[in-house]
XYZ file of N, CA and C in Angstrom:
558
model
N -37.550 16.320 -64.634
C -36.048 16.958 -63.994
C -36.182 17.344 -62.650
N -37.216 17.971 -62.362
C -37.555 18.421 -60.741
C -37.391 17.348 -59.799
N -38.227 16.156 -60.280
C -38.544 15.043 -59.732
C -37.016 14.278 -59.377
N -36.122 14.222 -60.447
C -34.871 13.687 -60.137
C -34.067 14.273 -59.437
N -33.907 15.582 -59.231
C -33.398 16.459 -58.281
C -33.591 16.165 -56.976
N -35.184 16.171 -56.883
C -35.697 15.848 -55.237
C -35.114 14.638 -54.773
N -35.074 13.444 -55.730
C -34.808 12.195 -55.424
C -33.411 12.097 -55.136
N -32.603 12.826 -55.772
C -31.029 12.834 -55.579
C -30.644 13.274 -54.261
N -31.454 14.463 -53.904
C -31.217 15.242 -52.759
C -31.645 14.419 -51.580
N -32.846 13.867 -51.523
C -33.565 12.748 -50.577
C -32.450 11.636 -50.401
N -31.887 11.075 -51.326
C -31.087 9.930 -51.224
C -29.836 10.315 -50.589
N -29.375 11.375 -50.770
C -28.050 11.911 -50.253
C -28.274 12.344 -48.736
N -29.467 12.534 -48.299
C -29.491 12.615 -46.745
C -29.246 11.451 -46.267
N -29.528 10.313 -46.579
C -29.224 8.985 -45.716
C -27.663 8.376 -45.962
N -26.967 9.168 -46.519
C -25.659 8.656 -46.923
C -24.669 8.850 -45.552
N -23.984 7.816 -45.109
C -23.275 8.281 -44.059
C -21.658 8.298 -44.354
N -20.988 9.225 -43.683
C -19.744 9.417 -44.043
C -18.844 8.287 -43.322
N -19.149 7.557 -42.266
C -18.557 6.396 -41.667
C -17.876 7.076 -40.488
N -17.669 8.416 -40.191
C -17.120 8.842 -39.084
C -18.025 9.092 -37.959
N -17.178 9.251 -36.680
C -18.193 9.422 -35.296
C -18.760 10.665 -35.649
N -20.167 11.073 -35.473
C -20.714 12.128 -35.542
C -20.492 12.935 -34.081
N -20.227 12.245 -33.069
C -20.228 13.164 -32.123
C -18.729 13.537 -31.843
N -18.563 14.849 -31.230
C -17.328 15.368 -31.096
C -16.705 14.677 -29.849
N -15.311 14.618 -29.868
C -14.733 13.896 -28.778
C -14.100 14.904 -27.892
N -14.511 14.833 -26.582
C -13.836 15.957 -25.769
C -13.026 15.278 -24.700
N -11.988 15.862 -24.312
C -10.988 15.435 -23.538
C -10.082 16.224 -22.718
N -9.590 15.973 -21.605
C -8.632 16.676 -20.895
C -7.020 16.156 -21.101
N -6.223 16.944 -21.805
C -4.978 16.295 -21.794
C -4.148 17.005 -20.898
N -3.276 16.099 -20.329
C -2.267 16.562 -19.262
C -0.816 16.174 -19.764
N -0.002 17.337 -20.025
C 1.307 17.119 -20.505
C 2.216 16.777 -19.104
N 3.567 16.677 -19.845
C 4.391 16.218 -18.944
C 4.768 17.033 -17.826
N 4.589 18.439 -18.178
C 4.694 19.703 -17.155
C 3.714 19.844 -16.295
N 2.689 18.827 -16.515
C 1.190 19.447 -15.559
C 0.193 20.313 -16.250
N 0.528 20.621 -17.249
C -0.385 21.851 -17.669
C -1.780 20.820 -18.163
N -2.950 21.320 -18.044
C -3.894 20.833 -18.548
C -4.533 21.610 -19.767
N -5.093 20.919 -20.468
C -5.662 21.428 -21.670
C -7.283 20.751 -21.937
N -8.243 21.642 -21.900
C -9.743 21.083 -22.220
C -9.632 21.029 -23.920
N -9.616 20.066 -24.423
C -9.903 19.876 -26.122
C -10.881 19.400 -26.655
N -11.666 20.021 -27.881
C -12.775 19.536 -28.308
C -12.292 18.870 -29.742
N -13.372 17.984 -30.172
C -12.872 17.500 -31.445
C -11.491 16.745 -31.308
N -11.136 16.156 -30.571
C -9.845 15.651 -30.408
C -9.845 14.565 -31.421
N -8.551 14.422 -32.379
C -8.200 13.289 -33.179
C -6.673 13.025 -32.992
N -6.410 11.704 -33.366
C -4.983 11.308 -33.188
C -4.654 11.122 -34.909
N -3.860 12.032 -35.330
C -3.514 11.927 -36.712
C -4.699 11.689 -37.709
N -5.573 12.640 -37.230
C -6.937 12.634 -38.327
C -7.874 11.646 -38.044
N -7.603 10.784 -36.767
C -8.696 9.783 -36.808
C -8.877 9.851 -35.254
N -10.112 9.394 -34.975
C -10.606 9.102 -33.354
C -10.582 7.737 -32.900
N -9.159 7.306 -33.371
C -8.822 6.014 -32.723
C -7.578 5.852 -32.273
N -7.023 4.904 -31.546
C -5.501 4.769 -31.066
C -5.448 3.194 -31.166
N -4.110 3.046 -31.817
C -3.518 1.749 -32.022
C -2.546 1.430 -30.887
N -3.335 0.301 -30.297
C -2.443 -0.146 -29.422
C -1.734 -1.662 -29.529
N -0.397 -1.380 -29.434
C 0.183 -2.930 -29.688
C 0.675 -3.584 -28.373
N 0.246 -4.773 -28.358
C 0.245 -5.785 -27.245
C 0.886 -7.172 -27.715
N 2.245 -7.057 -27.642
C 2.974 -8.287 -28.077
C 2.837 -8.152 -29.525
N 2.364 -9.109 -30.077
C 2.224 -9.379 -31.441
C 0.941 -8.948 -31.810
N 0.092 -8.352 -31.181
C -1.385 -8.207 -31.587
C -1.648 -6.524 -31.594
N -2.027 -5.869 -32.405
C -2.401 -4.643 -32.688
C -3.934 -4.304 -32.664
N -4.269 -3.655 -31.666
C -5.956 -3.254 -31.293
C -6.152 -1.931 -31.692
N -7.233 -1.915 -32.312
C -7.778 -0.414 -32.811
C -8.844 -0.069 -31.752
N -8.617 0.919 -31.178
C -9.678 1.537 -29.803
C -10.206 2.724 -30.096
N -11.347 2.704 -30.284
C -12.254 4.103 -30.591
C -12.320 4.986 -29.329
N -11.851 6.292 -29.496
C -11.926 7.290 -28.342
C -13.263 7.009 -27.733
N -14.230 6.863 -28.160
C -15.584 6.587 -27.684
C -15.563 5.283 -26.275
N -14.790 4.451 -26.615
C -14.341 3.192 -25.652
C -13.307 3.391 -24.653
N -12.994 4.617 -24.689
C -11.524 4.847 -23.929
C -12.058 5.899 -22.818
N -11.759 5.700 -21.370
C -11.971 6.432 -20.266
C -10.656 7.273 -20.272
N -9.538 6.781 -20.084
C -8.195 7.270 -19.791
C -7.187 6.775 -20.490
N -6.257 7.241 -21.110
C -4.969 6.999 -21.512
C -3.570 7.583 -20.610
N -3.092 6.453 -20.011
C -1.802 6.964 -19.294
C -0.580 6.703 -19.911
N 0.285 7.646 -20.161
C 1.933 7.274 -20.803
C 2.916 7.065 -19.710
N 3.299 5.834 -19.876
C 4.144 5.324 -18.838
C 5.309 5.837 -19.024
N 6.239 5.916 -18.329
C 7.792 6.021 -18.236
C 8.187 7.567 -19.263
N 9.339 7.625 -19.389
C 9.787 8.926 -20.072
C 9.348 9.139 -21.476
N 10.079 10.386 -22.051
C 9.863 10.623 -23.362
C 10.744 9.491 -24.074
N 10.164 9.321 -25.299
C 10.436 8.138 -26.104
C 10.326 8.662 -27.630
N 11.427 8.109 -28.543
C 11.693 8.086 -29.802
C 10.504 7.710 -30.651
N 10.370 6.526 -30.375
C 9.458 5.788 -31.480
C 8.342 5.056 -30.792
N 8.528 4.350 -29.653
C 7.192 3.699 -29.045
C 7.229 3.969 -27.671
N 6.044 4.232 -26.885
C 5.904 4.571 -25.570
C 4.884 3.551 -24.913
N 5.317 3.011 -23.788
C 4.484 1.947 -23.069
C 3.061 3.048 -22.366
N 1.914 2.486 -22.641
C 0.675 3.053 -21.984
C -0.352 2.094 -21.484
N -1.089 2.579 -20.277
C -2.101 1.970 -19.912
C -3.280 2.545 -20.069
N -4.229 1.745 -20.933
C -5.417 2.499 -21.455
C -6.804 1.755 -20.354
N -7.767 2.652 -19.926
C -8.704 2.226 -18.990
C -9.883 2.608 -20.021
N -10.466 1.356 -20.058
C -11.688 1.390 -21.013
C -12.939 1.806 -20.191
N -14.073 2.240 -21.051
C -15.196 2.507 -20.195
C -15.917 1.482 -19.353
N -15.579 0.164 -19.887
C -16.122 -0.930 -19.548
C -15.601 -1.556 -18.151
N -14.376 -0.696 -18.051
C -13.751 -1.296 -16.572
C -12.263 -1.721 -16.792
N -12.118 -2.580 -18.186
C -10.869 -3.200 -18.356
C -9.777 -2.299 -18.520
N -8.841 -2.973 -18.109
C -7.305 -2.090 -18.162
C -6.614 -2.736 -19.119
N -6.033 -2.199 -20.077
C -5.105 -2.603 -21.074
C -3.758 -2.099 -21.086
N -2.607 -2.730 -21.375
C -1.556 -2.247 -21.454
C -0.329 -2.499 -22.647
N 0.107 -1.827 -23.212
C 0.937 -1.936 -24.419
C 1.782 -0.906 -24.777
N 1.942 -0.655 -25.938
C 2.797 0.571 -26.700
C 2.092 1.096 -27.937
N 2.262 2.338 -27.939
C 1.747 3.173 -28.916
C 3.178 3.668 -29.955
N 2.907 3.818 -30.877
C 3.808 4.722 -31.937
C 3.542 6.071 -31.702
N 4.669 6.997 -31.393
C 4.885 8.103 -31.034
C 5.646 8.836 -31.988
N 6.166 8.369 -32.866
C 7.160 9.090 -33.866
C 8.412 8.288 -34.172
N 9.194 8.815 -34.916
C 10.319 8.539 -35.448
C 10.846 8.864 -36.504
N 12.195 8.418 -37.024
C 12.651 8.817 -38.258
C 11.826 8.265 -39.427
N 11.448 9.011 -40.398
C 10.673 8.632 -41.458
C 11.521 8.547 -42.624
N 12.766 9.211 -42.856
C 13.735 8.900 -43.726
C 14.559 9.934 -43.621
N 15.820 9.627 -43.991
C 17.042 10.507 -44.114
C 16.604 12.018 -44.494
N 15.791 12.031 -45.857
C 15.649 13.445 -46.059
C 14.669 14.068 -45.351
N 13.452 13.321 -45.013
C 12.318 13.959 -44.539
C 12.749 14.211 -42.709
N 13.469 13.394 -42.314
C 13.808 13.761 -40.957
C 12.803 13.034 -39.993
N 12.727 13.728 -38.724
C 11.788 12.808 -37.743
C 10.378 13.438 -37.963
N 9.450 12.578 -37.354
C 7.950 12.662 -37.910
C 7.425 12.425 -36.193
N 6.741 13.407 -35.541
C 5.865 13.118 -34.738
C 4.544 12.967 -34.787
N 4.248 11.905 -34.108
C 2.878 11.510 -33.993
C 1.838 12.459 -32.621
N 0.958 13.228 -33.416
C 0.208 14.152 -32.423
C -1.048 14.163 -32.311
N -1.655 14.565 -31.022
C -2.883 14.721 -30.926
C -3.427 16.227 -31.605
N -4.577 16.416 -32.176
C -5.026 17.486 -32.573
C -6.488 17.911 -32.161
N -6.847 19.179 -32.106
C -8.215 19.352 -31.714
C -8.301 21.047 -31.598
N -9.164 21.351 -30.702
C -9.320 22.647 -30.432
C -9.858 23.135 -29.103
N -9.323 24.265 -28.747
C -9.501 24.926 -27.269
C -10.047 25.989 -27.390
N -10.442 26.612 -26.198
C -10.959 27.916 -26.405
C -10.188 29.092 -27.121
N -8.693 28.947 -26.874
C -7.917 29.747 -27.684
C -7.927 29.591 -29.027
N -8.151 28.405 -29.708
C -7.996 28.140 -30.972
C -7.663 26.454 -31.482
N -6.845 26.299 -32.532
C -6.337 25.107 -32.933
C -5.320 24.684 -31.783
N -5.242 23.194 -31.655
C -4.205 22.470 -30.631
C -3.835 21.492 -31.221
N -2.581 21.166 -30.667
C -1.532 20.326 -31.451
C -0.549 20.051 -30.225
N -0.458 18.562 -30.062
C 0.677 18.035 -29.123
C 0.906 16.845 -29.541
N 2.310 16.830 -29.343
C 3.158 15.382 -29.788
C 2.608 14.324 -28.518
N 2.473 13.272 -29.135
C 2.309 12.098 -27.914
C 3.227 11.987 -27.176
N 4.404 12.101 -27.466
C 5.565 11.906 -26.204
C 5.763 13.149 -25.210
N 4.985 14.088 -25.569
C 4.822 15.105 -24.595
C 3.669 15.026 -23.648
N 2.593 14.080 -24.131
C 1.580 13.844 -23.232
C 1.812 12.814 -22.134
N 1.207 13.172 -20.781
C 1.181 12.207 -19.711
C 0.037 11.474 -19.389
N -1.118 12.075 -19.624
C -2.517 11.749 -19.315
C -3.518 12.187 -20.494
N -4.267 11.334 -20.644
C -5.550 11.995 -21.648
C -6.873 11.450 -20.931
N -7.705 12.283 -20.337
C -9.166 11.563 -19.971
C -10.047 12.259 -20.877
N -11.020 11.168 -21.362
C -12.114 11.387 -22.366
C -13.314 11.452 -21.897
N -14.173 12.293 -21.877
C -15.272 12.619 -21.000
C -16.323 13.811 -21.518
N -17.245 14.121 -20.804
C -18.324 14.787 -21.077
C -18.095 16.108 -19.959
N -17.320 16.184 -19.362
C -17.243 17.031 -18.056
C -15.714 17.898 -17.943
N -15.409 18.028 -16.597
C -14.298 18.695 -16.316
C -13.713 17.709 -15.201
N -12.288 18.006 -15.297
C -11.501 17.215 -14.161
C -11.503 18.191 -13.146
N -11.592 17.410 -11.799
C -11.440 18.385 -10.565
C -10.790 17.308 -9.495
N -10.217 17.949 -8.673
C -9.423 17.465 -7.437
C -10.436 16.898 -6.443
N -10.413 15.627 -5.760
C -11.376 15.471 -4.811
C -10.695 14.720 -3.717
N -11.231 14.897 -2.456
C -10.562 14.292 -1.193
C -11.364 13.359 -1.263
N -10.550 11.849 -1.018
C -11.582 10.853 -0.783
C -12.100 10.779 0.616
N -11.545 11.247 1.671
C -11.715 11.538 2.856
C -12.918 12.443 3.210
N -12.776 13.338 2.867
C -14.080 14.173 3.260
C -15.157 14.490 2.054
N -14.589 13.961 0.938
C -15.470 14.250 -0.213
C -15.407 15.994 -0.958
N -14.778 16.610 -0.640
C -14.697 17.755 -0.831
C -14.123 17.949 -2.323
N -14.576 18.835 -3.124
C -14.087 19.119 -4.542
C -13.059 20.525 -4.616
N -12.120 20.299 -5.479
C -11.093 21.342 -5.525
C -10.962 21.587 -6.966
N -10.839 23.072 -7.442
C -10.714 23.264 -8.737
C -9.322 23.696 -9.150
N -8.568 23.977 -8.086
C -7.266 24.605 -8.087
C -6.181 23.255 -8.629
N -5.398 23.525 -9.612
C -4.846 22.338 -9.928
C -3.385 22.283 -9.466
N -3.018 23.320 -8.623
C -1.873 23.275 -7.568
C -2.220 22.276 -6.572
N -3.392 22.221 -6.015
C -3.535 21.464 -4.868
C -3.194 20.025 -4.965
N -2.415 19.529 -4.017
C -1.972 18.203 -4.007
C -2.581 17.346 -2.914
N -2.895 18.083 -1.738
C -3.294 17.472 -0.552
C -4.699 18.470 -0.161
N -5.670 17.854 0.552
C -6.822 18.497 1.044
C -6.387 19.279 2.301
N -6.904 20.621 1.915
C -6.403 21.802 3.057
C -7.240 21.382 4.376
N -8.257 20.769 4.370
C -8.932 20.349 5.819
C -8.424 19.290 6.421
N -7.949 18.058 5.967
C -7.641 17.034 6.513
C -6.292 16.391 6.091
N -5.745 17.000 4.997
C -4.437 16.600 4.567
C -4.337 15.232 3.918
N -5.456 14.892 3.308
C -5.238 13.560 2.411
C -4.849 14.033 1.077
N -4.196 12.869 0.326
C -3.715 13.005 -0.869
C -5.182 13.019 -1.849
N -5.110 14.183 -2.764
C -6.553 14.175 -3.615
C -6.292 13.536 -4.968
N -7.435 13.220 -5.424
C -7.354 12.304 -6.680
C -8.243 13.136 -7.710
N -7.791 12.958 -8.980
C -8.613 13.617 -10.070
C -9.465 12.596 -10.117
N -11.164 13.126 -10.635
C -12.240 12.912 -10.696
C -12.929 13.598 -12.107
N -13.661 13.010 -12.836
C -14.388 13.446 -13.786
C -15.674 13.920 -13.489
N -16.049 15.223 -13.625
C -17.167 15.463 -13.171
C -17.950 16.196 -14.655
N -19.439 15.770 -14.819
C -20.109 16.363 -15.671
C -20.733 17.159 -15.401
N -20.356 18.699 -15.981
C -21.062 19.800 -15.658
C -22.422 20.056 -15.896
N -22.781 19.375 -17.050
C -24.291 19.476 -17.650
C -25.118 18.781 -16.804
N -24.841 18.064 -15.855
C -25.728 16.900 -15.116
C -25.617 17.493 -13.532
N -24.787 18.469 -13.567
C -24.374 18.593 -11.882
C -25.211 19.879 -11.330
N -26.143 19.876 -10.411
C -26.421 20.666 -9.765
C -25.557 21.720 -8.556
N -25.251 22.636 -9.058
C -24.069 23.588 -7.900
C -24.966 24.419 -7.116
N -24.520 24.298 -5.950
C -24.949 25.007 -4.885
C -23.999 26.181 -4.348
N -24.224 27.480 -4.292
C -23.196 28.342 -3.684
C -23.017 27.954 -2.356
N -21.600 28.170 -2.016
C -21.316 28.014 -0.771
C -21.568 29.159 0.001
N -22.014 28.913 1.313
C -22.108 30.386 2.118
C -21.024 30.842 2.594
N -20.945 32.018 3.013
C -19.539 32.774 3.403
C -19.069 32.052 4.499
N -17.748 31.923 4.818
C -17.198 31.406 5.753
C -16.696 32.211 7.071
N -17.457 33.396 6.927
C -17.319 34.519 7.791
C -18.080 34.285 9.461
N -18.955 33.366 9.365
C -19.799 33.083 10.481
C -19.145 32.564 11.654
N -17.679 31.994 11.136
C -17.220 30.938 12.141
C -16.086 31.718 12.983
N -16.157 33.023 12.860
C -15.027 33.783 13.498
C -15.465 34.354 14.924
């Protein structure tokens, strides 16, 4: 009896659930420019995006995607997107964002779900502008001088006026040095 219980216990350790064990982390930027750091990101309970390109429907795992950009305005059923993969390829197509399910049930919106530091998080796809998948944080960088800025309101470099770009920074591998005070220049 004890041997059977141990055997069943050992066999159950090797059973896989078939889902990605790694937690998906991303930054979601909505259409108003608000930024959300989301853990355990899912789309309708799955870690995949279904992209329609012509007659072809592709299934892209979140771990293969670096960035999703929702092009155009809010839409009721389908939205054009640009997907940048981690291998460098750029795919364009449409994704289903919601629509009428039936007269009685009304409209149903497809949503991203996950967790933030404040708790559970849900946002309909049609309210999303960009999604960055990564293991770090998004900062603004000046392509000319290389300085990094955490302020989300900055659009241009305060030092040389160059338009800032969003970059992904992995904070777990980054050595940070504290900047010396700026008071010596006066």
